[in-house]
């Protein structure tokens, strides 16, 4: 049929799951996602066979909600026929199947492993950065556009005697020696407006 041709040509995994979670239909893209040579190799199998064990209960609960009439999306890991794992995002909608109009779930599933890997790498990078900032011996800080501190690392207490929360919301100029404030303020404004990185030396006042 024309619909079958469209489904088979679709590059995204499309599958229909029975109420008990068995594959009633799946297109070639879906079979490939599972490492199967053809749809017939996996039709009739229970979806649980391809789920990472830790996602079995969550998937079953989501499928029950789809059968009850909800449309939803969720992410989980699958274990393919050759044993490799992939992260997928699946969007499910209720679907009346066949001439008897039996309630099933129709799912559009995409491989999102690359996206998940980027997120994991980003979180690891942020954790490393946070560790470096918190353990640095030099003062590291952020300010807003008008020069109020929005963050100071713990080193500020060892160097100047201020606990980081004491400085948040206060102007950086409060820490500059009066003899250097005008030049430092001019430098700060220049840095903010021109968005460039340069060095500047000022005398600070400790607590």
PDB file of C-alpha atoms in Angstrom:
ATOM      1  CA  UNK A   1       0.000   0.000   0.000  1.00  0.00           C
ATOM      2  CA  UNK A   2       0.993   3.622  -0.289  1.00  0.00           C
ATOM      3  CA  UNK A   3       1.178   3.968   3.518  1.00  0.00           C
ATOM      4  CA  UNK A   4       3.458   0.922   3.743  1.00  0.00           C
ATOM      5  CA  UNK A   5       5.737   2.453   1.126  1.00  0.00           C
ATOM      6  CA  UNK A   6       5.916   5.714   3.060  1.00  0.00           C
ATOM      7  CA  UNK A   7       6.677   3.939   6.335  1.00  0.00           C
ATOM      8  CA  UNK A   8       9.356   1.784   4.777  1.00  0.00           C
ATOM      9  CA  UNK A   9      11.027   4.814   3.197  1.00  0.00           C
ATOM     10  CA  UNK A  10      11.048   6.817   6.443  1.00  0.00           C
ATOM     11  CA  UNK A  11      14.580   7.238   7.817  1.00  0.00           C
ATOM     12  CA  UNK A  12      13.347   7.406  11.427  1.00  0.00           C
ATOM     13  CA  UNK A  13      12.338   4.377  13.469  1.00  0.00           C
ATOM     14  CA  UNK A  14       8.564   3.852  13.467  1.00  0.00           C
ATOM     15  CA  UNK A  15       7.047   0.991  15.443  1.00  0.00           C
ATOM     16  CA  UNK A  16       3.736  -0.212  16.811  1.00  0.00           C
ATOM     17  CA  UNK A  17       3.602  -1.918  20.217  1.00  0.00           C
ATOM     18  CA  UNK A  18       0.743  -4.095  21.428  1.00  0.00           C
ATOM     19  CA  UNK A  19      -0.838  -3.567  24.821  1.00  0.00           C
ATOM     20  CA  UNK A  20       1.532  -6.155  26.304  1.00  0.00           C
ATOM     21  CA  UNK A  21       4.571  -4.486  24.710  1.00  0.00           C
ATOM     22  CA  UNK A  22       5.234  -6.705  21.707  1.00  0.00           C
ATOM     23  CA  UNK A  23       6.358  -5.362  18.339  1.00  0.00           C
ATOM     24  CA  UNK A  24       3.419  -5.592  15.960  1.00  0.00           C
ATOM     25  CA  UNK A  25       5.164  -3.645  13.226  1.00  0.00           C
ATOM     26  CA  UNK A  26       8.412  -1.794  12.647  1.00  0.00           C
ATOM     27  CA  UNK A  27       9.932  -0.145   9.600  1.00  0.00           C
ATOM     28  CA  UNK A  28      13.391  -0.932   8.170  1.00  0.00           C
ATOM     29  CA  UNK A  29      14.927   2.101   9.893  1.00  0.00           C
ATOM     30  CA  UNK A  30      13.658   0.775  13.197  1.00  0.00           C
ATOM     31  CA  UNK A  31      15.022  -2.687  12.508  1.00  0.00           C
ATOM     32  CA  UNK A  32      18.411  -1.149  11.672  1.00  0.00           C
ATOM     33  CA  UNK A  33      18.373   0.779  14.944  1.00  0.00           C
ATOM     34  CA  UNK A  34      18.041  -2.571  16.721  1.00  0.00           C
ATOM     35  CA  UNK A  35      20.824  -4.126  14.579  1.00  0.00           C
ATOM     36  CA  UNK A  36      18.327  -6.407  12.850  1.00  0.00           C
ATOM     37  CA  UNK A  37      18.746  -7.193   9.160  1.00  0.00           C
ATOM     38  CA  UNK A  38      15.024  -6.804   8.464  1.00  0.00           C
ATOM     39  CA  UNK A  39      11.785  -5.999  10.314  1.00  0.00           C
ATOM     40  CA  UNK A  40      10.691  -9.656  10.300  1.00  0.00           C
ATOM     41  CA  UNK A  41      13.676 -10.483  12.512  1.00  0.00           C
ATOM     42  CA  UNK A  42      12.221  -8.531  15.433  1.00  0.00           C
ATOM     43  CA  UNK A  43       8.455  -8.361  14.846  1.00  0.00           C
ATOM     44  CA  UNK A  44       6.761 -10.343  17.584  1.00  0.00           C
ATOM     45  CA  UNK A  45       9.563  -9.724  20.072  1.00  0.00           C
ATOM     46  CA  UNK A  46       8.782  -8.009  23.364  1.00  0.00           C
ATOM     47  CA  UNK A  47      10.139  -4.456  23.627  1.00  0.00           C
ATOM     48  CA  UNK A  48      11.713  -5.395  26.959  1.00  0.00           C
ATOM     49  CA  UNK A  49      14.244  -7.511  25.066  1.00  0.00           C
ATOM     50  CA  UNK A  50      15.788  -4.314  23.706  1.00  0.00           C
ATOM     51  CA  UNK A  51      15.597  -2.180  26.837  1.00  0.00           C
ATOM     52  CA  UNK A  52      18.503  -1.606  29.179  1.00  0.00           C
ATOM     53  CA  UNK A  53      17.333  -3.419  32.352  1.00  0.00           C
ATOM     54  CA  UNK A  54      17.246  -0.262  34.452  1.00  0.00           C
ATOM     55  CA  UNK A  55      14.632   1.294  32.142  1.00  0.00           C
ATOM     56  CA  UNK A  56      12.149  -1.597  32.050  1.00  0.00           C
ATOM     57  CA  UNK A  57       9.741  -0.276  34.683  1.00  0.00           C
ATOM     58  CA  UNK A  58       9.872   3.282  33.403  1.00  0.00           C
ATOM     59  CA  UNK A  59       9.133   2.177  29.844  1.00  0.00           C
ATOM     60  CA  UNK A  60       6.241  -0.026  30.963  1.00  0.00           C
ATOM     61  CA  UNK A  61       4.721   2.884  32.883  1.00  0.00           C
ATOM     62  CA  UNK A  62       5.100   5.228  29.904  1.00  0.00           C
ATOM     63  CA  UNK A  63       3.562   2.661  27.535  1.00  0.00           C
ATOM     64  CA  UNK A  64       0.573   2.267  29.864  1.00  0.00           C
ATOM     65  CA  UNK A  65       0.034   6.017  29.762  1.00  0.00           C
ATOM     66  CA  UNK A  66       0.135   5.982  25.950  1.00  0.00           C
ATOM     67  CA  UNK A  67      -2.433   3.168  25.849  1.00  0.00           C
ATOM     68  CA  UNK A  68      -4.596   5.244  28.176  1.00  0.00           C
ATOM     69  CA  UNK A  69      -4.637   8.077  25.642  1.00  0.00           C
ATOM     70  CA  UNK A  70      -1.630  10.261  26.439  1.00  0.00           C
ATOM     71  CA  UNK A  71       0.969  11.514  23.986  1.00  0.00           C
ATOM     72  CA  UNK A  72       4.401  11.739  25.528  1.00  0.00           C
ATOM     73  CA  UNK A  73       8.139  11.658  24.930  1.00  0.00           C
ATOM     74  CA  UNK A  74      10.876  10.097  27.017  1.00  0.00           C
ATOM     75  CA  UNK A  75      14.504   9.010  26.747  1.00  0.00           C
ATOM     76  CA  UNK A  76      16.029   5.670  27.654  1.00  0.00           C
ATOM     77  CA  UNK A  77      18.806   3.283  26.675  1.00  0.00           C
ATOM     78  CA  UNK A  78      18.350   0.297  24.406  1.00  0.00           C
ATOM     79  CA  UNK A  79      20.540  -2.770  24.043  1.00  0.00           C
ATOM     80  CA  UNK A  80      20.795  -3.801  20.422  1.00  0.00           C
ATOM     81  CA  UNK A  81      21.038  -7.346  19.091  1.00  0.00           C
ATOM     82  CA  UNK A  82      24.831  -7.172  19.010  1.00  0.00           C
ATOM     83  CA  UNK A  83      24.974  -5.965  22.587  1.00  0.00           C
ATOM     84  CA  UNK A  84      25.795  -2.308  21.995  1.00  0.00           C
ATOM     85  CA  UNK A  85      23.888   0.382  23.871  1.00  0.00           C
ATOM     86  CA  UNK A  86      22.334   3.483  22.369  1.00  0.00           C
ATOM     87  CA  UNK A  87      20.353   6.356  23.867  1.00  0.00           C
ATOM     88  CA  UNK A  88      17.038   6.974  22.135  1.00  0.00           C
ATOM     89  CA  UNK A  89      14.200   9.456  22.401  1.00  0.00           C
ATOM     90  CA  UNK A  90      10.806   7.908  21.805  1.00  0.00           C
ATOM     91  CA  UNK A  91       7.569   9.813  21.202  1.00  0.00           C
ATOM     92  CA  UNK A  92       4.444   7.746  21.645  1.00  0.00           C
ATOM     93  CA  UNK A  93       0.793   8.276  20.753  1.00  0.00           C
ATOM     94  CA  UNK A  94      -2.227   5.979  21.113  1.00  0.00           C
ATOM     95  CA  UNK A  95      -3.032   4.162  17.880  1.00  0.00           C
ATOM     96  CA  UNK A  96      -5.950   1.915  16.938  1.00  0.00           C
ATOM     97  CA  UNK A  97      -4.434  -1.030  15.065  1.00  0.00           C
ATOM     98  CA  UNK A  98      -5.922  -3.212  12.353  1.00  0.00           C
ATOM     99  CA  UNK A  99      -9.474  -3.865  11.280  1.00  0.00           C
ATOM    100  CA  UNK A 100     -10.476  -4.561  14.886  1.00  0.00           C
ATOM    101  CA  UNK A 101      -9.121  -1.159  15.961  1.00  0.00           C
ATOM    102  CA  UNK A 102      -7.171  -2.651  18.877  1.00  0.00           C
ATOM    103  CA  UNK A 103      -5.553   0.010  21.067  1.00  0.00           C
ATOM    104  CA  UNK A 104      -1.781   0.026  20.621  1.00  0.00           C
ATOM    105  CA  UNK A 105       1.070   2.521  20.892  1.00  0.00           C
ATOM    106  CA  UNK A 106       2.695   4.136  17.865  1.00  0.00           C
ATOM    107  CA  UNK A 107       6.241   5.299  18.530  1.00  0.00           C
ATOM    108  CA  UNK A 108       8.663   7.499  16.636  1.00  0.00           C
ATOM    109  CA  UNK A 109      12.144   6.778  17.972  1.00  0.00           C
ATOM    110  CA  UNK A 110      15.396   8.617  17.275  1.00  0.00           C
ATOM    111  CA  UNK A 111      18.967   7.823  18.217  1.00  0.00           C
ATOM    112  CA  UNK A 112      20.134  10.648  20.518  1.00  0.00           C
ATOM    113  CA  UNK A 113      23.388   9.051  21.698  1.00  0.00           C
ATOM    114  CA  UNK A 114      25.553  11.835  20.270  1.00  0.00           C
ATOM    115  CA  UNK A 115      23.450  14.498  21.993  1.00  0.00           C
ATOM    116  CA  UNK A 116      23.588  12.662  25.313  1.00  0.00           C
ATOM    117  CA  UNK A 117      27.349  12.231  24.987  1.00  0.00           C
ATOM    118  CA  UNK A 118      27.773  15.972  24.486  1.00  0.00           C
ATOM    119  CA  UNK A 119      25.693  16.630  27.614  1.00  0.00           C
ATOM    120  CA  UNK A 120      27.748  14.195  29.681  1.00  0.00           C
ATOM    121  CA  UNK A 121      31.008  15.678  28.424  1.00  0.00           C
ATOM    122  CA  UNK A 122      29.724  19.185  29.175  1.00  0.00           C
ATOM    123  CA  UNK A 123      28.756  18.242  32.728  1.00  0.00           C
ATOM    124  CA  UNK A 124      32.185  16.648  33.264  1.00  0.00           C
ATOM    125  CA  UNK A 125      33.893  19.759  31.885  1.00  0.00           C
ATOM    126  CA  UNK A 126      31.814  22.003  34.149  1.00  0.00           C
ATOM    127  CA  UNK A 127      32.687  19.839  37.155  1.00  0.00           C
ATOM    128  CA  UNK A 128      36.401  20.093  36.355  1.00  0.00           C
ATOM    129  CA  UNK A 129      36.132  23.863  35.919  1.00  0.00           C
ATOM    130  CA  UNK A 130      34.225  24.207  39.182  1.00  0.00           C
ATOM    131  CA  UNK A 131      36.890  22.177  41.002  1.00  0.00           C
ATOM    132  CA  UNK A 132      39.695  24.326  39.574  1.00  0.00           C
ATOM    133  CA  UNK A 133      37.921  27.572  40.471  1.00  0.00           C
ATOM    134  CA  UNK A 134      37.063  26.482  44.000  1.00  0.00           C
ATOM    135  CA  UNK A 135      40.592  25.280  44.741  1.00  0.00           C
ATOM    136  CA  UNK A 136      42.546  28.020  42.976  1.00  0.00           C
ATOM    137  CA  UNK A 137      44.834  30.179  45.106  1.00  0.00           C
ATOM    138  CA  UNK A 138      44.171  33.222  42.925  1.00  0.00           C
ATOM    139  CA  UNK A 139      40.981  35.237  43.217  1.00  0.00           C
ATOM    140  CA  UNK A 140      38.499  34.366  40.480  1.00  0.00           C
ATOM    141  CA  UNK A 141      35.306  36.382  40.241  1.00  0.00           C
ATOM    142  CA  UNK A 142      32.454  37.484  38.006  1.00  0.00           C
ATOM    143  CA  UNK A 143      30.746  40.857  37.907  1.00  0.00           C
ATOM    144  CA  UNK A 144      27.652  42.193  36.220  1.00  0.00           C
ATOM    145  CA  UNK A 145      27.601  45.041  33.704  1.00  0.00           C
ATOM    146  CA  UNK A 146      27.877  47.712  36.375  1.00  0.00           C
ATOM    147  CA  UNK A 147      30.656  46.008  38.314  1.00  0.00           C
ATOM    148  CA  UNK A 148      28.793  44.285  41.117  1.00  0.00           C
ATOM    149  CA  UNK A 149      30.186  40.912  42.147  1.00  0.00           C
ATOM    150  CA  UNK A 150      28.003  37.960  41.174  1.00  0.00           C
ATOM    151  CA  UNK A 151      30.541  35.312  42.179  1.00  0.00           C
ATOM    152  CA  UNK A 152      33.826  35.068  44.078  1.00  0.00           C
ATOM    153  CA  UNK A 153      35.807  31.907  44.681  1.00  0.00           C
ATOM    154  CA  UNK A 154      37.004  30.899  48.187  1.00  0.00           C
ATOM    155  CA  UNK A 155      40.480  32.353  47.569  1.00  0.00           C
ATOM    156  CA  UNK A 156      39.081  35.840  48.160  1.00  0.00           C
ATOM    157  CA  UNK A 157      38.773  35.078  51.848  1.00  0.00           C
ATOM    158  CA  UNK A 158      42.385  33.930  52.169  1.00  0.00           C
ATOM    159  CA  UNK A 159      43.704  36.933  50.209  1.00  0.00           C
ATOM    160  CA  UNK A 160      41.400  39.780  51.313  1.00  0.00           C
ATOM    161  CA  UNK A 161      39.578  38.451  54.358  1.00  0.00           C
ATOM    162  CA  UNK A 162      36.083  38.533  52.840  1.00  0.00           C
ATOM    163  CA  UNK A 163      33.896  35.455  52.710  1.00  0.00           C
ATOM    164  CA  UNK A 164      32.525  35.129  49.141  1.00  0.00           C
ATOM    165  CA  UNK A 165      28.888  35.830  50.171  1.00  0.00           C
ATOM    166  CA  UNK A 166      30.004  39.129  51.745  1.00  0.00           C
ATOM    167  CA  UNK A 167      31.046  40.481  48.349  1.00  0.00           C
ATOM    168  CA  UNK A 168      28.179  39.302  46.158  1.00  0.00           C
ATOM    169  CA  UNK A 169      26.112  42.346  45.202  1.00  0.00           C
ATOM    170  CA  UNK A 170      28.829  44.837  46.137  1.00  0.00           C
ATOM    171  CA  UNK A 171      30.848  46.914  43.668  1.00  0.00           C
ATOM    172  CA  UNK A 172      34.392  45.830  42.863  1.00  0.00           C
ATOM    173  CA  UNK A 173      35.439  49.471  43.371  1.00  0.00           C
ATOM    174  CA  UNK A 174      34.937  49.045  47.114  1.00  0.00           C
ATOM    175  CA  UNK A 175      38.024  46.828  47.108  1.00  0.00           C
ATOM    176  CA  UNK A 176      40.189  49.216  45.105  1.00  0.00           C
ATOM    177  CA  UNK A 177      42.482  51.642  46.894  1.00  0.00           C
ATOM    178  CA  UNK A 178      41.152  55.213  46.479  1.00  0.00           C
ATOM    179  CA  UNK A 179      44.287  56.267  44.595  1.00  0.00           C
ATOM    180  CA  UNK A 180      43.554  53.667  41.887  1.00  0.00           C
ATOM    181  CA  UNK A 181      39.786  53.766  41.596  1.00  0.00           C
ATOM    182  CA  UNK A 182      39.503  56.238  38.727  1.00  0.00           C
ATOM    183  CA  UNK A 183      41.982  54.383  36.504  1.00  0.00           C
ATOM    184  CA  UNK A 184      40.515  51.006  37.411  1.00  0.00           C
ATOM    185  CA  UNK A 185      36.972  52.136  36.672  1.00  0.00           C
ATOM    186  CA  UNK A 186      38.045  53.502  33.284  1.00  0.00           C
ATOM    187  CA  UNK A 187      39.757  50.199  32.526  1.00  0.00           C
ATOM    188  CA  UNK A 188      36.665  48.210  33.542  1.00  0.00           C
ATOM    189  CA  UNK A 189      34.349  50.298  31.361  1.00  0.00           C
ATOM    190  CA  UNK A 190      36.710  49.851  28.429  1.00  0.00           C
ATOM    191  CA  UNK A 191      36.790  46.094  28.929  1.00  0.00           C
ATOM    192  CA  UNK A 192      32.998  45.850  29.072  1.00  0.00           C
ATOM    193  CA  UNK A 193      32.284  48.081  26.083  1.00  0.00           C
ATOM    194  CA  UNK A 194      35.021  46.731  23.809  1.00  0.00           C
ATOM    195  CA  UNK A 195      34.857  43.133  25.039  1.00  0.00           C
ATOM    196  CA  UNK A 196      38.601  42.629  25.005  1.00  0.00           C
ATOM    197  CA  UNK A 197      41.033  41.018  27.391  1.00  0.00           C
ATOM    198  CA  UNK A 198      43.955  42.956  28.849  1.00  0.00           C
ATOM    199  CA  UNK A 199      45.855  43.169  32.120  1.00  0.00           C
ATOM    200  CA  UNK A 200      45.528  45.934  34.673  1.00  0.00           C
ATOM    201  CA  UNK A 201      47.231  46.432  38.020  1.00  0.00           C
ATOM    202  CA  UNK A 202      45.466  47.978  41.008  1.00  0.00           C
ATOM    203  CA  UNK A 203      46.067  48.066  44.747  1.00  0.00           C
ATOM    204  CA  UNK A 204      43.376  46.246  46.684  1.00  0.00           C
ATOM    205  CA  UNK A 205      42.106  46.866  50.178  1.00  0.00           C
ATOM    206  CA  UNK A 206      41.756  43.917  52.492  1.00  0.00           C
ATOM    207  CA  UNK A 207      38.988  43.457  55.062  1.00  0.00           C
TER     208      UNK A 207
END
